[in-house]
């Protein structure tokens, strides 16, 4: 499940308070020279990713990331396998001027905000990037139309007269054969039918497909999140987390403490899976752990049976502090 492991290449990650908003220029407002330079660089980088040319990408990356490229190289290779034969098209270009950013008192890079008004309307795309060094940046989204469409987003920084890669964010644009707008539409219909658990998770899938990366927000995504919050089941009023677990009882009275609920498309099944993180006290024998996971999945579906018709199956990740999780997946027909 690579998409849970992709590391974002943003310097610092020290949340020291957001800096004053910097300047964003959308592609319709920027000069042709800037727009063409950013688009050309991103298209070239996407071509290198598609070709799995890790060395070529390393040479086109800013120095602080180029010096240790092994992790990025792994992501590139995993992504390249998904892009074979795909047509490359630049989707959107933003110019982010952070030249006036000032380092924090301790010398760390500040956090930056860029508010981008689209066509002088109330619609916005916002970038809230942590730990950003002063400089001139671009953010470019490139779509690759292959058997399964992907989007490659690049954060670029102008270094010594050239645009170089300062961040790489690849993602699939579909899950189980459907795009983000389809999941959003389905979530709305589910909410209308009072299928609150299905709706809440389908909204989550819609956001995962529509959001280029975590530091990008927009008016449309805020609307989606607002709808998801309104559709959330009462049991999730406080969310689901280690401090606010979802507690479900099995038929024998055993309590299962779920500390995370999400969606997964790693199997390429006709429908997406439910992804549930289960808090357990200690690791145990694999046979016992497998039965515990199966019992937890059964308890979850017994409590919320609507999940059976909207999903392919259930992943259970049993998590113990300081140890790797024990993960199993069963299709709905296998869960009793």
Tab-separated table of C-alpha atoms in Angstrom:
chain	number	residue	atom	x	y	z
A	1	UNK	CA	0.000	0.000	0.000
A	2	UNK	CA	2.447	2.481	-1.327
A	3	UNK	CA	0.288	5.538	-1.080
A	4	UNK	CA	0.392	5.379	2.728
A	5	UNK	CA	4.183	5.371	2.618
A	6	UNK	CA	4.965	8.151	0.156
A	7	UNK	CA	7.183	10.736	1.833
A	8	UNK	CA	6.527	14.362	1.012
A	9	UNK	CA	9.623	16.348	0.142
A	10	UNK	CA	9.006	19.547	2.063
A	11	UNK	CA	11.874	20.967	4.092
A	12	UNK	CA	11.753	21.333	7.847
A	13	UNK	CA	8.219	20.346	8.824
A	14	UNK	CA	8.586	22.464	11.959
A	15	UNK	CA	5.201	23.943	12.784
A	16	UNK	CA	6.252	27.256	14.240
A	17	UNK	CA	3.244	29.318	13.246
A	18	UNK	CA	2.280	30.424	9.745
A	19	UNK	CA	4.075	33.322	8.126
A	20	UNK	CA	2.151	36.186	6.574
A	21	UNK	CA	0.512	35.279	3.283
A	22	UNK	CA	2.840	35.403	0.287
A	23	UNK	CA	1.984	36.071	-3.357
A	24	UNK	CA	0.298	33.513	-5.625
A	25	UNK	CA	-0.140	33.955	-9.368
A	26	UNK	CA	-2.433	31.592	-11.283
A	27	UNK	CA	-1.591	30.443	-14.795
A	28	UNK	CA	-4.070	32.844	-16.426
A	29	UNK	CA	-2.393	35.783	-14.659
A	30	UNK	CA	1.302	34.942	-15.003
A	31	UNK	CA	3.542	35.951	-17.856
A	32	UNK	CA	3.862	33.527	-20.789
A	33	UNK	CA	7.576	33.172	-20.005
A	34	UNK	CA	6.940	32.048	-16.423
A	35	UNK	CA	4.049	29.784	-17.401
A	36	UNK	CA	6.005	28.107	-20.185
A	37	UNK	CA	9.121	27.646	-18.052
A	38	UNK	CA	7.182	25.994	-15.225
A	39	UNK	CA	5.125	23.817	-17.571
A	40	UNK	CA	8.182	22.750	-19.570
A	41	UNK	CA	10.127	21.831	-16.430
A	42	UNK	CA	7.246	19.835	-14.966
A	43	UNK	CA	6.633	18.022	-18.249
A	44	UNK	CA	10.319	17.108	-18.407
A	45	UNK	CA	10.279	15.834	-14.824
A	46	UNK	CA	7.148	13.784	-15.508
A	47	UNK	CA	8.860	12.228	-18.527
A	48	UNK	CA	11.834	11.277	-16.340
A	49	UNK	CA	9.491	9.721	-13.758
A	50	UNK	CA	7.702	7.754	-16.474
A	51	UNK	CA	11.075	6.479	-17.718
A	52	UNK	CA	12.190	5.636	-14.156
A	53	UNK	CA	15.257	7.818	-14.709
A	54	UNK	CA	16.178	8.318	-11.060
A	55	UNK	CA	19.601	9.801	-11.822
A	56	UNK	CA	18.112	12.318	-14.228
A	57	UNK	CA	15.595	13.417	-11.601
A	58	UNK	CA	18.291	13.646	-8.958
A	59	UNK	CA	20.277	16.046	-11.124
A	60	UNK	CA	17.133	18.163	-11.589
A	61	UNK	CA	16.425	18.394	-7.843
A	62	UNK	CA	17.425	21.128	-5.383
A	63	UNK	CA	20.639	20.345	-3.518
A	64	UNK	CA	19.201	19.640	-0.067
A	65	UNK	CA	17.110	16.754	-1.440
A	66	UNK	CA	19.455	15.599	-4.203
A	67	UNK	CA	22.184	14.668	-1.717
A	68	UNK	CA	20.079	11.834	-0.229
A	69	UNK	CA	17.809	10.590	-2.993
A	70	UNK	CA	17.295	6.926	-2.102
A	71	UNK	CA	13.825	7.337	-0.597
A	72	UNK	CA	12.671	9.543	-3.445
A	73	UNK	CA	14.125	7.089	-5.936
A	74	UNK	CA	12.045	4.268	-4.461
A	75	UNK	CA	8.881	6.357	-4.856
A	76	UNK	CA	9.831	7.214	-8.444
A	77	UNK	CA	10.374	3.567	-9.372
A	78	UNK	CA	7.096	2.468	-7.805
A	79	UNK	CA	5.270	5.257	-9.634
A	80	UNK	CA	6.944	4.647	-13.008
A	81	UNK	CA	5.457	1.168	-13.143
A	82	UNK	CA	1.970	2.746	-13.174
A	83	UNK	CA	2.666	5.208	-16.002
A	84	UNK	CA	3.835	3.075	-18.915
A	85	UNK	CA	2.659	4.381	-22.254
A	86	UNK	CA	0.640	7.189	-20.727
A	87	UNK	CA	0.159	10.575	-22.392
A	88	UNK	CA	1.557	13.462	-20.336
A	89	UNK	CA	-0.451	16.680	-20.023
A	90	UNK	CA	0.158	19.702	-17.787
A	91	UNK	CA	-3.081	20.319	-15.906
A	92	UNK	CA	-2.481	23.384	-13.723
A	93	UNK	CA	0.361	25.811	-12.959
A	94	UNK	CA	0.818	28.162	-9.988
A	95	UNK	CA	3.627	30.647	-9.309
A	96	UNK	CA	4.323	31.083	-5.579
A	97	UNK	CA	6.487	34.040	-4.641
A	98	UNK	CA	8.065	33.438	-1.245
A	99	UNK	CA	11.063	35.703	-1.697
A	100	UNK	CA	9.964	37.883	1.227
A	101	UNK	CA	9.795	34.997	3.699
A	102	UNK	CA	11.964	35.486	6.772
A	103	UNK	CA	13.594	32.691	8.740
A	104	UNK	CA	12.342	32.116	12.279
A	105	UNK	CA	14.310	33.434	15.245
A	106	UNK	CA	15.904	30.005	15.743
A	107	UNK	CA	17.066	29.938	12.118
A	108	UNK	CA	14.457	27.427	10.956
A	109	UNK	CA	12.474	27.876	7.767
A	110	UNK	CA	9.072	29.533	8.261
A	111	UNK	CA	5.697	28.203	7.274
A	112	UNK	CA	4.110	29.932	4.300
A	113	UNK	CA	0.591	30.647	3.044
A	114	UNK	CA	-0.315	31.360	-0.559
A	115	UNK	CA	-3.926	32.298	-1.345
A	116	UNK	CA	-4.783	31.939	-5.019
A	117	UNK	CA	-8.017	33.505	-6.268
A	118	UNK	CA	-9.259	31.734	-9.394
A	119	UNK	CA	-10.422	34.061	-12.177
A	120	UNK	CA	-11.039	36.846	-9.672
A	121	UNK	CA	-13.896	34.852	-8.115
A	122	UNK	CA	-14.606	33.729	-4.558
A	123	UNK	CA	-13.149	30.318	-5.454
A	124	UNK	CA	-9.684	29.825	-4.003
A	125	UNK	CA	-6.827	27.362	-3.992
A	126	UNK	CA	-4.632	27.744	-0.926
A	127	UNK	CA	-1.147	26.443	-0.220
A	128	UNK	CA	-0.097	26.144	3.432
A	129	UNK	CA	3.454	24.832	3.163
A	130	UNK	CA	5.449	24.148	6.340
A	131	UNK	CA	9.171	24.864	6.608
A	132	UNK	CA	9.592	26.725	3.323
A	133	UNK	CA	12.904	28.401	2.575
A	134	UNK	CA	12.688	31.922	1.092
A	135	UNK	CA	12.533	31.811	-2.692
A	136	UNK	CA	10.460	31.736	-5.826
A	137	UNK	CA	8.382	28.579	-6.218
A	138	UNK	CA	6.027	26.927	-8.649
A	139	UNK	CA	3.458	24.181	-8.135
A	140	UNK	CA	2.522	22.202	-11.234
A	141	UNK	CA	0.047	19.346	-11.598
A	142	UNK	CA	0.695	16.948	-14.477
A	143	UNK	CA	-1.797	14.267	-15.493
A	144	UNK	CA	-0.664	11.010	-17.070
A	145	UNK	CA	-3.399	9.207	-18.986
A	146	UNK	CA	-2.461	5.539	-18.869
A	147	UNK	CA	-4.576	2.450	-18.232
A	148	UNK	CA	-5.138	3.937	-14.789
A	149	UNK	CA	-4.809	7.749	-14.775
A	150	UNK	CA	-2.300	9.310	-12.405
A	151	UNK	CA	-1.391	12.816	-11.333
A	152	UNK	CA	2.195	13.896	-10.681
A	153	UNK	CA	2.454	17.165	-8.765
A	154	UNK	CA	5.765	18.975	-8.456
A	155	UNK	CA	6.888	21.741	-6.140
A	156	UNK	CA	9.582	23.649	-8.040
A	157	UNK	CA	12.078	26.223	-6.773
A	158	UNK	CA	14.059	28.659	-8.844
A	159	UNK	CA	17.735	27.954	-8.204
A	160	UNK	CA	20.503	29.818	-10.015
A	161	UNK	CA	18.279	30.680	-12.952
A	162	UNK	CA	16.672	27.243	-13.401
A	163	UNK	CA	13.556	25.598	-11.994
A	164	UNK	CA	14.460	22.535	-9.907
A	165	UNK	CA	12.337	19.944	-8.122
A	166	UNK	CA	11.700	20.655	-4.435
A	167	UNK	CA	8.826	18.244	-3.900
A	168	UNK	CA	7.228	15.285	-5.672
A	169	UNK	CA	3.654	14.120	-4.987
A	170	UNK	CA	2.335	11.257	-7.150
A	171	UNK	CA	-1.169	9.824	-6.785
A	172	UNK	CA	-3.751	7.756	-8.615
A	173	UNK	CA	-6.765	9.684	-9.912
A	174	UNK	CA	-9.153	6.740	-9.671
A	175	UNK	CA	-10.006	4.039	-7.156
A	176	UNK	CA	-11.810	0.872	-8.223
A	177	UNK	CA	-12.261	2.505	-11.634
A	178	UNK	CA	-13.973	5.703	-10.444
A	179	UNK	CA	-12.711	9.261	-9.998
A	180	UNK	CA	-13.119	11.640	-7.082
A	181	UNK	CA	-16.226	13.361	-8.424
A	182	UNK	CA	-17.965	9.977	-8.731
A	183	UNK	CA	-17.238	9.179	-5.085
A	184	UNK	CA	-18.430	12.654	-4.068
A	185	UNK	CA	-21.712	12.129	-5.934
A	186	UNK	CA	-22.149	8.677	-4.430
A	187	UNK	CA	-21.436	10.021	-0.945
A	188	UNK	CA	-24.159	12.647	-1.332
A	189	UNK	CA	-26.663	9.991	-2.442
A	190	UNK	CA	-25.682	7.752	0.487
A	191	UNK	CA	-26.149	10.610	2.931
A	192	UNK	CA	-29.617	11.219	1.498
A	193	UNK	CA	-30.431	7.521	2.051
A	194	UNK	CA	-29.172	7.808	5.662
A	195	UNK	CA	-26.236	5.463	4.932
A	196	UNK	CA	-24.030	7.640	7.097
A	197	UNK	CA	-21.090	5.225	7.461
A	198	UNK	CA	-20.872	4.573	3.740
A	199	UNK	CA	-21.211	8.293	2.977
A	200	UNK	CA	-18.528	9.298	5.477
A	201	UNK	CA	-16.029	6.853	3.986
A	202	UNK	CA	-16.899	7.677	0.372
A	203	UNK	CA	-16.364	11.369	1.124
A	204	UNK	CA	-12.951	10.345	2.449
A	205	UNK	CA	-12.170	8.531	-0.799
A	206	UNK	CA	-13.347	11.529	-2.830
A	207	UNK	CA	-11.000	13.833	-0.922
A	208	UNK	CA	-8.057	11.448	-1.350
A	209	UNK	CA	-8.541	11.495	-5.122
A	210	UNK	CA	-9.296	15.202	-5.521
A	211	UNK	CA	-6.655	16.732	-3.222
A	212	UNK	CA	-3.263	16.988	-4.998
A	213	UNK	CA	-1.355	16.765	-1.716
A	214	UNK	CA	-1.833	17.563	1.949
A	215	UNK	CA	-0.734	21.200	1.883
A	216	UNK	CA	-3.157	22.150	-0.906
A	217	UNK	CA	-6.669	23.246	0.047
A	218	UNK	CA	-9.461	24.786	-1.997
A	219	UNK	CA	-12.979	26.121	-1.745
A	220	UNK	CA	-14.261	22.910	-3.331
A	221	UNK	CA	-12.392	20.682	-0.867
A	222	UNK	CA	-13.706	22.741	2.047
A	223	UNK	CA	-17.239	22.183	0.738
A	224	UNK	CA	-16.568	18.450	0.506
A	225	UNK	CA	-15.252	18.319	4.065
A	226	UNK	CA	-18.217	20.297	5.307
A	227	UNK	CA	-20.587	17.812	3.676
A	228	UNK	CA	-18.640	14.905	5.169
A	229	UNK	CA	-18.870	16.409	8.649
A	230	UNK	CA	-22.631	16.900	8.244
A	231	UNK	CA	-23.054	13.280	7.112
A	232	UNK	CA	-20.876	11.761	9.850
A	233	UNK	CA	-22.569	9.119	12.040
A	234	UNK	CA	-23.172	10.224	15.651
A	235	UNK	CA	-20.556	7.710	16.821
A	236	UNK	CA	-17.949	9.732	14.913
A	237	UNK	CA	-18.912	13.140	16.285
A	238	UNK	CA	-15.487	13.331	17.940
A	239	UNK	CA	-13.727	11.575	15.055
A	240	UNK	CA	-11.913	8.279	15.526
A	241	UNK	CA	-8.394	8.322	16.925
A	242	UNK	CA	-6.247	6.805	19.702
A	243	UNK	CA	-7.730	9.361	22.114
A	244	UNK	CA	-11.291	8.877	20.830
A	245	UNK	CA	-11.546	5.234	19.722
A	246	UNK	CA	-14.626	3.695	18.156
A	247	UNK	CA	-15.525	0.836	20.513
A	248	UNK	CA	-17.443	-2.089	18.997
A	249	UNK	CA	-18.544	-5.212	20.869
A	250	UNK	CA	-18.360	-8.675	19.333
A	251	UNK	CA	-21.030	-11.350	19.726
A	252	UNK	CA	-19.118	-12.805	22.705
A	253	UNK	CA	-18.833	-9.426	24.431
A	254	UNK	CA	-15.229	-8.743	23.403
A	255	UNK	CA	-14.547	-5.052	22.905
A	256	UNK	CA	-12.637	-3.927	19.826
A	257	UNK	CA	-11.116	-0.459	19.908
A	258	UNK	CA	-10.776	1.052	16.446
A	259	UNK	CA	-8.444	4.053	16.353
A	260	UNK	CA	-8.707	4.857	12.656
A	261	UNK	CA	-11.118	4.254	9.783
A	262	UNK	CA	-10.351	4.858	6.139
A	263	UNK	CA	-10.468	3.378	2.653
A	264	UNK	CA	-8.045	1.396	0.507
A	265	UNK	CA	-7.729	0.450	-3.168
A	266	UNK	CA	-4.482	-1.516	-3.085
A	267	UNK	CA	-6.042	-4.780	-4.269
A	268	UNK	CA	-7.545	-3.303	-7.440
A	269	UNK	CA	-10.891	-4.961	-6.646
A	270	UNK	CA	-14.212	-3.868	-8.215
A	271	UNK	CA	-14.958	-1.910	-5.037
A	272	UNK	CA	-12.713	-0.192	-2.512
A	273	UNK	CA	-12.043	-1.728	0.913
A	274	UNK	CA	-12.698	-0.410	4.388
A	275	UNK	CA	-9.408	0.153	6.230
A	276	UNK	CA	-9.685	-0.182	10.022
A	277	UNK	CA	-6.874	0.344	12.535
A	278	UNK	CA	-7.369	-1.811	15.618
A	279	UNK	CA	-5.654	-1.046	18.922
A	280	UNK	CA	-4.313	-4.176	20.630
A	281	UNK	CA	-2.346	-4.567	23.835
A	282	UNK	CA	0.323	-6.939	22.580
A	283	UNK	CA	1.432	-8.928	19.567
A	284	UNK	CA	0.468	-12.566	19.602
A	285	UNK	CA	0.805	-15.830	17.695
A	286	UNK	CA	-0.037	-15.310	13.974
A	287	UNK	CA	-2.904	-17.804	14.050
A	288	UNK	CA	-4.427	-16.104	17.087
A	289	UNK	CA	-3.815	-12.665	15.579
A	290	UNK	CA	-5.520	-13.677	12.332
A	291	UNK	CA	-8.610	-14.911	14.189
A	292	UNK	CA	-8.682	-11.725	16.291
A	293	UNK	CA	-8.598	-9.615	13.141
A	294	UNK	CA	-11.369	-11.696	11.571
A	295	UNK	CA	-13.487	-11.370	14.707
A	296	UNK	CA	-12.890	-7.608	14.762
A	297	UNK	CA	-14.004	-7.292	11.128
A	298	UNK	CA	-17.089	-9.375	11.888
A	299	UNK	CA	-17.945	-7.186	14.865
A	300	UNK	CA	-17.542	-4.023	12.795
A	301	UNK	CA	-19.908	-5.288	10.098
A	302	UNK	CA	-22.415	-6.572	12.643
A	303	UNK	CA	-22.515	-3.110	14.202
A	304	UNK	CA	-22.697	-1.281	10.847
A	305	UNK	CA	-24.134	-3.736	8.265
A	306	UNK	CA	-24.582	-1.060	5.585
A	307	UNK	CA	-20.826	-1.340	4.923
A	308	UNK	CA	-21.358	-4.736	3.296
A	309	UNK	CA	-22.962	-3.389	0.118
A	310	UNK	CA	-20.643	-0.426	-0.545
A	311	UNK	CA	-17.237	-2.090	-0.103
A	312	UNK	CA	-15.289	-5.079	-1.372
A	313	UNK	CA	-13.959	-6.131	2.021
A	314	UNK	CA	-12.213	-5.035	5.208
A	315	UNK	CA	-8.545	-4.523	5.998
A	316	UNK	CA	-7.725	-4.798	9.702
A	317	UNK	CA	-4.422	-3.362	10.888
A	318	UNK	CA	-3.837	-4.554	14.460
A	319	UNK	CA	-1.473	-2.043	16.040
A	320	UNK	CA	0.722	-2.436	19.113
A	321	UNK	CA	2.984	0.354	20.321
A	322	UNK	CA	6.550	-0.105	19.116
A	323	UNK	CA	5.786	-2.994	16.764
A	324	UNK	CA	4.801	-3.413	13.142
A	325	UNK	CA	1.042	-3.793	12.628
A	326	UNK	CA	-0.445	-7.177	11.801
A	327	UNK	CA	-2.614	-6.716	8.700
A	328	UNK	CA	-5.237	-8.963	7.140
A	329	UNK	CA	-7.871	-8.467	4.421
A	330	UNK	CA	-11.066	-10.412	3.903
A	331	UNK	CA	-13.776	-9.925	1.320
A	332	UNK	CA	-17.318	-9.336	2.516
A	333	UNK	CA	-18.290	-12.902	1.602
A	334	UNK	CA	-15.572	-14.265	3.903
A	335	UNK	CA	-16.641	-12.227	6.936
A	336	UNK	CA	-19.347	-13.888	9.025
